[in-house]
Tab-separated table of C-alpha atoms and ligand atoms in Angstrom:
chain	number	residue	atom	x	y	z
A	62	MET	CA	-0.210	0.034	-0.100
A	63	LYS	CA	1.043	3.608	-0.551
A	64	VAL	CA	0.075	6.247	1.815
A	65	LEU	CA	0.018	10.108	1.733
A	66	VAL	CA	0.844	12.291	5.038
A	67	ILE	CA	-0.165	15.483	5.013
A	68	GLY	CA	1.822	18.488	6.640
A	69	SER	CA	5.361	19.223	6.868
A	70	GLY	CA	6.343	19.799	10.558
A	71	GLY	CA	8.254	17.252	13.125
A	72	ARG	CA	4.784	15.370	13.603
A	73	GLU	CA	4.503	14.390	9.997
A	74	HIS	CA	8.229	13.206	9.770
A	75	ALA	CA	7.225	11.123	12.791
A	76	MET	CA	3.836	9.693	11.514
A	77	ALA	CA	5.744	8.960	8.095
A	78	TRP	CA	8.594	7.261	9.944
A	79	LYS	CA	6.247	5.147	11.781
A	80	LEU	CA	4.541	4.377	8.849
A	81	ALA	CA	6.985	3.439	6.611
A	82	GLN	CA	8.009	0.826	9.070
A	83	SER	CA	4.856	-0.954	8.365
A	84	GLU	CA	5.613	-4.195	5.914
A	85	ARG	CA	2.438	-3.699	4.394
A	86	VAL	CA	3.482	-0.047	3.336
A	87	ALA	CA	5.586	0.118	-0.027
A	88	LYS	CA	6.072	3.804	0.110
A	89	VAL	CA	4.817	7.113	2.029
A	90	TYR	CA	4.614	10.162	0.406
A	91	ALA	CA	4.324	13.542	2.410
A	92	ALA	CA	2.566	16.790	0.976
A	93	PRO	CA	4.300	18.923	1.154
A	94	GLY	CA	6.724	17.388	3.716
A	95	ASN	CA	10.119	18.819	4.778
A	96	GLY	CA	13.700	17.703	4.347
A	97	GLY	CA	13.120	14.713	6.801
A	98	THR	CA	10.524	13.182	5.059
A	99	ALA	CA	12.506	13.706	1.924
A	100	ASN	CA	15.613	11.581	3.634
A	101	GLU	CA	13.520	9.133	5.500
A	102	ALA	CA	13.487	5.179	4.007
A	103	LYS	CA	10.921	4.454	1.882
A	104	CYS	CA	9.676	7.980	1.807
A	105	GLU	CA	9.285	10.572	-0.934
A	106	ASN	CA	7.741	14.584	-0.901
A	107	ALA	CA	5.000	14.756	-3.269
A	108	PRO	CA	5.632	17.448	-5.810
A	109	ALA	CA	5.580	21.079	-4.320
A	110	ALA	CA	3.116	22.059	-7.213
A	111	LEU	CA	0.522	20.239	-5.670
A	112	GLY	CA	-0.187	23.369	-3.839
A	113	ASP	CA	-1.540	24.233	-0.360
A	114	PRO	CA	-3.644	21.244	1.130
A	115	ALA	CA	-5.730	23.828	3.201
A	116	THR	CA	-7.170	25.694	-0.164
A	117	ASP	CA	-9.720	23.952	-2.575
A	118	ALA	CA	-7.391	23.771	-5.542
A	119	GLY	CA	-4.800	22.338	-3.497
A	120	GLN	CA	-7.143	19.657	-2.177
A	121	ASP	CA	-8.194	19.053	-5.799
A	122	ALA	CA	-4.535	18.478	-6.781
A	123	LEU	CA	-3.885	16.257	-4.134
A	124	MET	CA	-6.861	14.051	-5.096
A	125	GLY	CA	-5.609	13.733	-8.462
A	126	PHE	CA	-2.088	12.762	-7.160
A	127	VAL	CA	-3.371	10.113	-4.867
A	128	ARG	CA	-5.346	8.759	-7.976
A	129	ARG	CA	-2.529	8.797	-10.576
A	130	GLU	CA	-0.207	7.148	-7.984
A	131	GLY	CA	-2.714	4.546	-6.411
A	132	ILE	CA	-2.050	6.031	-2.846
A	133	GLY	CA	-4.748	3.523	-0.855
A	134	LEU	CA	-4.668	5.941	2.588
A	135	THR	CA	-4.206	9.462	3.259
A	136	VAL	CA	-3.567	10.603	7.080
A	137	VAL	CA	-4.071	14.314	7.796
A	138	GLY	CA	-1.618	15.908	10.354
A	139	PRO	CA	-2.518	19.708	10.744
A	140	GLU	CA	-6.008	21.065	11.804
A	141	LEU	CA	-6.209	23.712	8.887
A	142	PRO	CA	-6.799	21.216	5.955
A	143	LEU	CA	-9.507	19.464	8.208
A	144	ALA	CA	-11.319	22.634	9.000
A	145	GLU	CA	-11.363	23.286	5.290
A	146	GLY	CA	-13.093	20.209	4.591
A	147	ILE	CA	-10.226	17.789	3.346
A	148	VAL	CA	-11.903	14.772	4.682
A	149	GLU	CA	-15.356	15.529	3.068
A	150	LYS	CA	-13.828	15.804	-0.304
A	151	PHE	CA	-11.546	12.838	-0.497
A	152	ARG	CA	-14.799	10.487	1.175
A	153	ALA	CA	-17.211	12.088	-1.238
A	154	ALA	CA	-14.560	10.675	-4.297
A	155	GLY	CA	-14.386	7.586	-2.640
A	156	LEU	CA	-10.696	7.868	-1.263
A	157	ALA	CA	-9.650	6.406	2.032
A	158	ILE	CA	-8.693	9.166	4.484
A	159	VAL	CA	-8.021	9.577	8.419
A	160	GLY	CA	-9.194	12.731	10.111
A	161	PRO	CA	-12.395	14.447	11.072
A	162	GLY	CA	-15.068	16.363	8.903
A	163	LYS	CA	-15.451	19.757	8.867
A	164	LYS	CA	-18.267	19.980	11.265
A	165	GLU	CA	-16.023	17.943	13.587
A	166	ALA	CA	-12.890	20.195	13.109
A	167	ARG	CA	-14.755	22.661	14.784
A	168	LEU	CA	-13.886	21.161	18.161
A	169	GLU	CA	-10.521	22.957	17.412
A	170	ALA	CA	-11.491	25.561	15.382
A	171	SER	CA	-14.052	27.611	16.955
A	172	LYS	CA	-13.472	27.575	20.921
A	173	GLY	CA	-16.780	28.932	21.057
A	174	PHE	CA	-18.329	25.824	19.524
A	175	SER	CA	-15.875	23.224	21.339
A	176	LYS	CA	-16.574	25.244	24.887
A	177	ALA	CA	-20.650	24.874	24.047
A	178	PHE	CA	-20.191	21.251	23.305
A	179	MET	CA	-18.180	20.755	26.481
A	180	ARG	CA	-21.043	22.365	28.245
A	181	ARG	CA	-23.798	20.284	26.431
A	182	TYR	CA	-22.253	17.062	27.406
A	183	GLY	CA	-21.204	17.814	30.708
A	184	VAL	CA	-17.355	17.513	29.719
A	185	ARG	CA	-15.486	18.862	32.652
A	186	ALA	CA	-13.604	22.205	31.733
A	187	ALA	CA	-12.729	25.761	32.802
A	188	GLY	CA	-15.767	27.981	33.282
A	189	SER	CA	-16.143	30.303	30.324
A	190	GLU	CA	-18.179	33.048	28.454
A	191	THR	CA	-18.408	33.417	24.748
A	192	PHE	CA	-18.602	37.165	23.236
A	193	THR	CA	-19.231	38.875	20.292
A	194	ASP	CA	-19.239	42.285	21.404
A	195	PRO	CA	-16.336	44.040	22.744
A	196	ALA	CA	-17.905	46.231	25.155
A	197	GLU	CA	-19.950	43.145	26.777
A	198	ALA	CA	-16.647	41.403	27.100
A	199	LEU	CA	-14.735	44.247	28.543
A	200	ASN	CA	-17.634	44.648	30.900
A	201	TYR	CA	-17.275	41.120	31.997
A	202	ALA	CA	-13.595	41.254	32.081
A	203	ARG	CA	-13.731	44.893	34.602
A	204	ASN	CA	-16.521	42.818	36.908
A	205	HIS	CA	-14.062	39.725	37.082
A	206	PHE	CA	-11.028	42.077	38.176
A	207	ASN	CA	-13.280	44.362	40.433
A	208	GLY	CA	-13.958	40.955	42.470
A	209	LYS	CA	-17.434	41.068	41.457
A	210	GLN	CA	-18.968	37.288	41.246
A	211	SER	CA	-19.208	36.439	37.659
A	212	SER	CA	-20.753	33.099	36.215
A	213	LEU	CA	-17.517	32.052	35.226
A	214	ASP	CA	-16.333	31.621	39.010
A	215	ALA	CA	-19.776	30.979	40.387
A	216	ALA	CA	-18.170	27.900	42.498
A	217	GLN	CA	-15.042	29.225	43.701
A	218	PRO	CA	-14.088	31.687	46.396
A	219	LEU	CA	-13.647	35.246	45.442
A	220	ASP	CA	-10.163	36.184	44.543
A	221	VAL	CA	-9.243	39.267	42.264
A	222	ALA	CA	-5.685	38.167	42.066
A	223	ARG	CA	-6.981	35.470	39.797
A	224	PRO	CA	-6.177	35.816	36.116
A	225	LEU	CA	-8.477	35.732	33.549
A	226	VAL	CA	-7.761	33.810	30.383
A	227	VAL	CA	-8.569	35.782	26.913
A	228	LYS	CA	-8.936	33.329	23.912
A	229	ALA	CA	-9.713	34.052	20.481
A	230	ASP	CA	-12.354	32.114	18.829
A	231	GLY	CA	-11.026	30.639	15.786
A	232	LEU	CA	-7.313	29.019	14.786
A	233	ALA	CA	-4.522	31.378	15.657
A	234	ALA	CA	-1.458	29.082	15.472
A	235	GLY	CA	-0.670	29.693	18.987
A	236	LYS	CA	-1.325	33.222	19.271
A	237	GLY	CA	-4.797	33.364	20.321
A	238	VAL	CA	-4.338	32.679	24.035
A	239	VAL	CA	-3.487	35.625	26.721
A	240	ILE	CA	-3.249	34.746	30.429
A	241	ALA	CA	-4.449	38.324	31.767
A	242	GLY	CA	-3.089	39.224	35.187
A	243	SER	CA	-4.754	42.624	35.691
A	244	PHE	CA	-7.756	44.374	33.884
A	245	ALA	CA	-5.294	46.269	31.675
A	246	GLU	CA	-4.179	43.316	30.362
A	247	ALA	CA	-7.495	42.039	29.518
A	248	GLU	CA	-8.304	45.154	28.053
A	249	GLU	CA	-5.327	45.076	25.645
A	250	SER	CA	-5.972	41.725	24.394
A	251	ILE	CA	-9.704	42.089	23.870
A	252	ALA	CA	-8.954	45.358	21.953
A	253	ALA	CA	-6.416	43.647	19.536
A	254	PHE	CA	-8.446	40.305	19.138
A	255	MET	CA	-11.776	42.070	18.692
A	256	LYS	CA	-11.239	45.643	17.613
A	257	ASP	CA	-7.855	45.721	15.945
A	258	LYS	CA	-8.468	42.228	14.399
A	259	SER	CA	-4.498	41.505	14.981
A	260	LEU	CA	-5.574	37.878	14.243
A	261	GLY	CA	-8.190	38.390	11.502
A	262	ALA	CA	-11.497	36.962	11.538
A	263	ALA	CA	-10.496	34.514	14.170
A	264	GLY	CA	-10.261	36.962	17.000
A	265	SER	CA	-13.635	38.529	16.147
A	266	VAL	CA	-15.506	36.407	18.913
A	267	VAL	CA	-13.697	35.862	22.384
A	268	VAL	CA	-13.482	33.381	24.925
A	269	LEU	CA	-13.056	34.650	28.434
A	270	GLU	CA	-12.289	31.826	30.536
A	271	GLU	CA	-11.667	30.598	34.057
A	272	PHE	CA	-7.746	30.186	34.700
A	273	LEU	CA	-6.844	26.810	36.052
A	274	PRO	CA	-4.038	26.370	38.311
A	275	GLY	CA	-2.074	22.720	37.910
A	276	ARG	CA	0.146	20.957	35.259
A	277	GLU	CA	-0.585	20.187	31.781
A	278	VAL	CA	-0.886	16.908	29.991
A	279	SER	CA	-1.865	16.080	26.534
A	280	VAL	CA	-3.712	13.059	25.680
A	281	LEU	CA	-3.686	12.113	21.825
A	282	ALA	CA	-6.357	9.272	21.046
A	283	ALA	CA	-7.871	7.617	17.926
A	284	VAL	CA	-11.521	8.533	17.424
A	285	SER	CA	-13.844	6.237	15.389
A	286	VAL	CA	-17.362	7.766	15.280
A	287	GLU	CA	-19.860	7.292	12.890
A	288	PRO	CA	-23.532	8.162	12.483
A	289	GLY	CA	-25.671	5.321	13.843
A	290	ARG	CA	-22.865	3.248	15.455
A	291	LYS	CA	-21.466	2.764	18.823
A	292	GLY	CA	-18.180	5.110	18.636
A	293	VAL	CA	-15.054	4.584	20.356
A	294	ILE	CA	-12.230	6.438	21.610
A	295	ARG	CA	-8.728	4.895	22.564
A	296	PRO	CA	-6.309	7.048	24.277
A	297	PHE	CA	-2.625	6.571	23.682
A	298	VAL	CA	0.152	7.118	26.619
A	299	SER	CA	0.018	10.401	28.199
A	300	ALA	CA	2.606	12.967	27.006
A	301	ARG	CA	3.307	16.871	27.797
A	302	ASP	CA	4.906	19.444	25.728
A	303	HIS	CA	6.780	22.067	26.978
A	304	LYS	CA	5.240	25.838	25.626
A	305	ARG	CA	7.623	28.326	26.837
A	306	ARG	CA	10.431	29.109	25.270
A	307	PHE	CA	12.960	29.173	28.161
A	308	GLU	CA	13.833	26.801	31.134
A	309	GLY	CA	11.908	26.987	34.000
A	310	GLY	CA	8.605	27.348	32.373
A	311	ARG	CA	9.501	31.050	31.233
A	312	GLY	CA	9.529	33.433	28.409
A	313	PRO	CA	6.936	33.570	25.402
A	314	ASN	CA	4.959	30.866	24.286
A	315	THR	CA	6.068	28.512	21.323
A	316	GLY	CA	4.693	25.896	19.243
A	317	GLY	CA	6.578	23.625	21.738
A	318	MET	CA	10.327	23.358	22.719
A	319	GLY	CA	9.826	19.507	23.439
A	320	ALA	CA	8.032	16.756	24.777
A	321	ILE	CA	7.873	13.626	26.887
A	322	ALA	CA	5.867	10.431	27.314
A	323	PRO	CA	4.491	9.014	29.223
A	324	VAL	CA	4.011	11.843	32.155
A	325	PRO	CA	5.210	10.252	35.268
A	326	ASP	CA	2.816	12.543	37.289
A	327	PHE	CA	-0.317	11.551	35.525
A	328	SER	CA	-1.423	8.961	37.978
A	329	ALA	CA	-3.820	5.840	37.692
A	330	ALA	CA	-6.240	8.079	39.648
A	331	ALA	CA	-5.960	11.136	37.267
A	332	GLN	CA	-6.149	8.824	34.181
A	333	ARG	CA	-9.620	7.015	35.637
A	334	ASP	CA	-10.774	10.603	36.244
A	335	PHE	CA	-9.912	11.517	32.764
A	336	ASP	CA	-11.956	8.784	31.510
A	337	THR	CA	-15.256	9.371	33.514
A	338	ALA	CA	-15.036	13.517	33.647
A	339	ILE	CA	-13.752	13.806	29.766
A	340	LEU	CA	-13.287	11.125	27.625
A	341	GLN	CA	-16.495	9.401	28.156
A	342	PRO	CA	-18.785	12.442	28.145
A	343	THR	CA	-16.837	13.467	24.803
A	344	LEU	CA	-17.799	10.268	23.429
A	345	ARG	CA	-21.502	10.476	23.998
A	346	GLY	CA	-21.616	14.263	22.731
A	347	MET	CA	-19.864	13.054	19.363
A	348	GLU	CA	-22.663	10.195	19.039
A	349	ALA	CA	-25.278	12.454	20.245
A	350	GLU	CA	-24.530	14.955	17.449
A	351	GLY	CA	-24.237	12.369	14.846
A	352	MET	CA	-20.461	13.074	14.375
A	353	ASP	CA	-18.771	11.610	11.670
A	354	TYR	CA	-15.301	11.508	13.332
A	355	ARG	CA	-12.615	8.968	12.339
A	356	GLY	CA	-9.280	10.215	12.957
A	357	PHE	CA	-7.201	11.501	15.749
A	358	ILE	CA	-8.029	13.843	18.776
A	359	PHE	CA	-5.893	15.790	21.191
A	360	PHE	CA	-7.245	16.227	24.774
A	361	GLY	CA	-5.403	19.533	26.463
A	362	LEU	CA	-5.869	18.640	30.132
A	363	MET	CA	-4.993	20.812	33.414
A	364	VAL	CA	-4.572	18.299	35.862
A	365	GLN	CA	-4.480	19.260	40.146
A	366	ASP	CA	-4.850	16.546	42.777
A	367	ASP	CA	-5.617	13.845	40.370
A	368	ARG	CA	-8.867	15.857	38.899
A	369	CYS	CA	-8.722	16.720	35.243
A	370	SER	CA	-9.958	19.739	33.354
A	371	LEU	CA	-10.414	20.019	29.569
A	372	LEU	CA	-8.562	23.106	28.406
A	373	GLU	CA	-8.836	22.342	24.983
A	374	TYR	CA	-9.793	19.679	22.011
A	375	ASN	CA	-7.449	19.647	19.036
A	376	VAL	CA	-8.629	17.783	16.254
A	377	ARG	CA	-5.492	16.035	15.280
A	378	LEU	CA	-2.297	14.391	16.889
A	379	GLY	CA	-0.069	16.974	18.604
A	380	ASP	CA	3.185	18.326	17.586
A	381	PRO	CA	5.739	17.741	19.295
A	382	GLU	CA	3.946	14.969	21.620
A	383	THR	CA	3.444	12.721	18.365
A	384	GLN	CA	7.403	12.645	18.109
A	385	ALA	CA	7.528	11.278	21.932
A	386	VAL	CA	4.327	8.923	21.443
A	387	LEU	CA	4.950	7.045	18.475
A	388	PRO	CA	8.252	5.837	19.101
A	389	LEU	CA	6.670	3.870	21.858
A	390	ALA	CA	3.838	2.715	20.004
A	391	ASP	CA	4.301	-1.288	19.777
A	392	PHE	CA	1.652	-1.311	16.752
A	393	ASP	CA	1.733	-1.131	13.034
A	394	PHE	CA	0.660	2.727	12.708
A	395	ALA	CA	-0.579	1.674	9.370
A	396	ASP	CA	-2.940	-0.648	10.566
A	397	LEU	CA	-4.361	1.459	13.214
A	398	CYS	CA	-4.570	4.313	10.302
A	399	THR	CA	-6.314	1.692	8.402
A	400	ALA	CA	-8.716	0.472	11.589
A	401	ILE	CA	-9.957	3.790	12.182
A	402	PRO	CA	-11.904	4.569	8.976
A	403	ASP	CA	-12.915	0.568	8.792
A	404	GLY	CA	-14.602	0.792	12.056
A	405	THR	CA	-12.365	-1.898	13.729
A	406	LEU	CA	-10.710	0.104	16.052
A	407	ALA	CA	-12.447	-1.160	19.480
A	408	ALA	CA	-10.742	-4.446	18.980
A	409	PHE	CA	-7.174	-3.076	17.469
A	410	PRO	CA	-4.220	-4.050	19.916
A	411	LEU	CA	-3.163	-0.876	21.218
A	412	THR	CA	-0.235	-1.637	23.299
A	413	TRP	CA	3.141	0.459	24.176
A	414	LYS	CA	6.571	-0.198	24.644
A	415	PRO	CA	8.176	-0.180	28.449
A	416	GLY	CA	10.170	2.667	29.453
A	417	ALA	CA	9.950	6.545	28.304
A	418	VAL	CA	10.817	9.209	25.462
A	419	CYS	CA	12.370	12.097	25.997
A	420	ALA	CA	12.016	14.687	22.934
A	421	PRO	CA	13.616	18.059	23.287
A	422	VAL	CA	13.421	20.488	20.250
A	423	ALA	CA	16.127	22.228	18.796
A	424	ALA	CA	15.011	25.778	17.479
A	425	ALA	CA	17.091	28.172	15.520
A	426	GLY	CA	18.560	31.457	17.172
A	427	GLY	CA	15.466	34.058	17.819
A	428	TYR	CA	12.788	31.613	18.065
A	429	PRO	CA	9.952	32.305	18.509
A	430	GLY	CA	10.809	35.707	17.010
A	431	SER	CA	12.269	36.233	13.519
A	432	CYS	CA	15.228	33.677	13.279
A	433	ARG	CA	17.740	32.728	10.906
A	434	LYS	CA	17.330	30.328	8.253
A	435	GLY	CA	19.363	28.428	5.601
A	436	ASP	CA	22.154	27.266	8.135
A	437	ARG	CA	23.701	23.652	7.314
A	438	ILE	CA	22.668	21.331	9.788
A	439	THR	CA	25.662	18.931	10.827
A	440	ILE	CA	25.120	15.552	12.355
A	441	ASN	CA	27.572	13.128	14.171
A	442	GLU	CA	26.393	10.053	13.073
A	443	LYS	CA	28.330	7.747	15.072
A	444	ALA	CA	27.493	9.858	18.189
A	445	LEU	CA	23.952	9.761	17.689
A	446	GLU	CA	23.773	5.960	16.973
A	447	LYS	CA	25.165	5.357	20.406
A	448	THR	CA	22.176	7.123	22.036
A	449	GLY	CA	19.929	5.357	20.031
A	450	ALA	CA	18.014	8.457	19.429
A	451	ARG	CA	16.205	9.374	16.007
A	452	ILE	CA	15.998	13.096	14.687
A	453	PHE	CA	12.674	14.143	13.643
A	454	ILE	CA	12.815	17.142	11.173
A	455	ALA	CA	10.309	20.097	11.698
A	456	GLY	CA	11.908	23.323	9.723
A	457	ALA	CA	14.856	21.923	7.259
A	458	GLN	CA	15.115	21.278	3.784
A	459	ARG	CA	17.373	19.908	1.241
A	460	ALA	CA	19.082	22.740	-0.578
A	461	ALA	CA	17.300	23.537	-3.636
A	462	ALA	CA	20.375	23.116	-5.799
A	463	GLU	CA	21.570	20.004	-4.297
A	464	LEU	CA	18.341	17.838	-4.499
A	465	HIS	CA	20.230	14.725	-4.841
A	466	THR	CA	21.807	15.158	-1.542
A	467	THR	CA	20.477	14.639	1.582
A	468	GLU	CA	22.053	17.536	3.303
A	469	LEU	CA	19.802	19.576	5.047
A	470	TYR	CA	19.380	23.416	5.967
A	471	THR	CA	17.474	24.913	8.268
A	472	SER	CA	13.985	26.459	7.171
A	473	GLY	CA	11.784	27.236	9.998
A	474	GLY	CA	11.759	28.467	13.525
A	475	ARG	CA	11.619	25.028	15.367
A	476	VAL	CA	14.205	22.927	13.592
A	477	LEU	CA	14.489	19.601	15.083
A	478	ALA	CA	13.680	17.189	17.458
A	479	ALA	CA	16.053	14.528	18.902
A	480	SER	CA	13.293	11.755	20.289
A	481	ALA	CA	15.163	9.323	22.577
A	482	TRP	CA	14.049	5.928	24.245
A	483	GLY	CA	15.358	4.981	27.967
A	484	PRO	CA	14.060	2.579	30.254
A	485	CYS	CA	13.176	5.225	32.483
A	486	ALA	CA	12.350	8.805	32.243
A	487	ASP	CA	16.255	9.923	33.530
A	488	GLU	CA	17.915	7.585	30.991
A	489	ALA	CA	15.826	8.853	27.718
A	490	TRP	CA	16.454	12.475	29.223
A	491	THR	CA	20.250	11.480	28.933
A	492	ASN	CA	20.237	9.718	25.597
A	493	ALA	CA	17.924	12.770	24.004
A	494	TYR	CA	20.796	15.240	25.270
A	495	ARG	CA	23.422	13.339	24.130
A	496	ALA	CA	21.707	13.159	20.951
A	497	LEU	CA	21.240	16.848	20.672
A	498	GLU	CA	25.038	17.173	21.087
A	499	ALA	CA	25.490	15.181	18.025
A	500	VAL	CA	23.479	17.971	16.129
A	501	SER	CA	24.502	21.690	15.209
A	502	PHE	CA	23.730	24.321	13.106
A	503	GLU	CA	24.411	27.966	13.405
A	504	GLY	CA	22.501	29.568	16.248
A	505	MET	CA	20.796	26.287	17.790
A	506	ALA	CA	18.938	26.897	20.722
A	507	TYR	CA	17.335	24.545	23.249
A	508	ARG	CA	15.693	23.987	26.723
A	509	LYS	CA	17.724	21.400	28.978
A	510	ASP	CA	14.654	20.679	31.123
A	511	ILE	CA	12.397	18.488	28.741
A	512	GLY	CA	10.440	16.328	31.590
A	513	ARG	CA	11.939	17.952	34.376
A	514	GLU	CA	10.206	21.570	34.450
B	788	LIG	P1	-3.637	27.152	23.699
B	788	LIG	O1	-3.150	27.849	22.557
B	788	LIG	O2	-5.011	26.676	23.722
B	788	LIG	O3	-2.871	25.682	23.625
B	788	LIG	O4	-3.590	27.489	25.194
B	788	LIG	C1	-2.120	27.901	25.030
B	788	LIG	C2	-1.969	27.650	26.670
B	788	LIG	O5	-2.279	28.594	27.767
B	788	LIG	C3	-2.207	26.115	27.112
B	788	LIG	O6	-1.228	25.525	26.821
B	788	LIG	C4	-1.915	26.513	28.800
B	788	LIG	O7	-0.703	26.555	29.434
B	788	LIG	C5	-2.595	27.933	28.952
B	788	LIG	N1	-4.161	28.083	29.212
B	788	LIG	C6	-5.027	27.953	28.043
B	788	LIG	N2	-5.870	28.010	28.721
B	788	LIG	C7	-6.104	28.009	30.379
B	788	LIG	C8	-6.602	28.340	31.589
B	788	LIG	N3	-8.223	28.007	31.664
B	788	LIG	N4	-6.129	28.066	32.490
B	788	LIG	C9	-4.729	27.899	32.372
B	788	LIG	N5	-3.738	28.182	31.705
B	788	LIG	C10	-4.621	27.957	30.534
B	789	LIG	N1	1.209	20.645	21.292
B	789	LIG	C1	0.052	21.168	21.420
B	789	LIG	C2	-0.385	21.093	19.901
B	789	LIG	O1	-0.114	20.479	19.257
B	789	LIG	O2	-1.258	22.031	19.486
């Protein structure tokens, strides 16, 4: 079977790598892919001329490519093509694809929609209100910081020092959440999102949300829900992203500076709580809404004292969580991707290797601000081999003039992740950082505390 992976990040490199290990898979195409998917065994990037998979024209071109190449299965990495209806298009043309439909993708693409869904089905989540009128949002924030009881925190003791979380409704590539510590900060973000349209249409509706203390956990899962059938959600091993740029969780938010799996502090009690308070009501909600959701889901949790609250759904696998989770998969990922649309997910043997994975990200100097590009990446293969780690490329390409060589040059903020296994979290950490020492490029920067924050 030939498989197509849509996307261009480290997550897609990890997916392509894992798919390529399947004996059933003859070839993996990545569209558009990156230098990592270009170099991976059994993998090849689709022609760049196919265009953007989040546009109508790009989706049509991809369908043509899938038919021409006889590709048997397409797996979608990022949210944008899903929110733009790629799944409906492929299925209407009889092409097998893994991912939720456009309506289902609103669980990520609209925070207002997803919060209303959580409320309707009793999924435990941070209290929130959705606003279309900036004056009402401002009024609400003013009351919050004046210590007036609001519907958000009716069940909580009054504490005016509590921050308020301001979220843009739409997809904002990680720039749509501000934790406002004062009314002035809340006012500034509400004005930026709703009036100045700093995020375009994504910010014209705003969700104001209760701030939850605790530690974050990501649970990725496979979902197979179809109208008229009993659905199933099968969670993967837990993972944790490290979103802030600097050690100790300081500095600006990023796309993720590294991930670990599993999360040592996600206890058995917390996992049971997640199942009853979040996963089961989500599944019941999907069934009740008659959703057609055959793909992956990501539960972004805040956990305190073994009690989980849902911060967000993503309608796809997480990045960089996937780079830590998939190396622990003790099953054929191509088989899983077939079982999801086929309706056989419930019986799929989803087993995990023992031990742990640590996957710190190496970024280009300046990230998450503007950063250098075009620097050559050198890897000491011998030293890397000793660590057992593998490098997942996020932002690097082959040089256009030397397409025949496998040398890579940086092309984005997050350049790569070193994903290393160990029999315990500490040894995974040691292996991962030894692996990063075998890699170098100008301005290379990384956090040393992935898994230890
Ligand atoms: P998001 O872009 O939705 O992933 O949110 C970015 C980050 O903001 C999350 O990873 C959390 O660290 C933080 N966050 C979002 N919502 C809340 C909340 N209600 N309470 C505390 N932190 C939050
Ligand atoms: N790591 C969070 C995300 O994939 O959005």
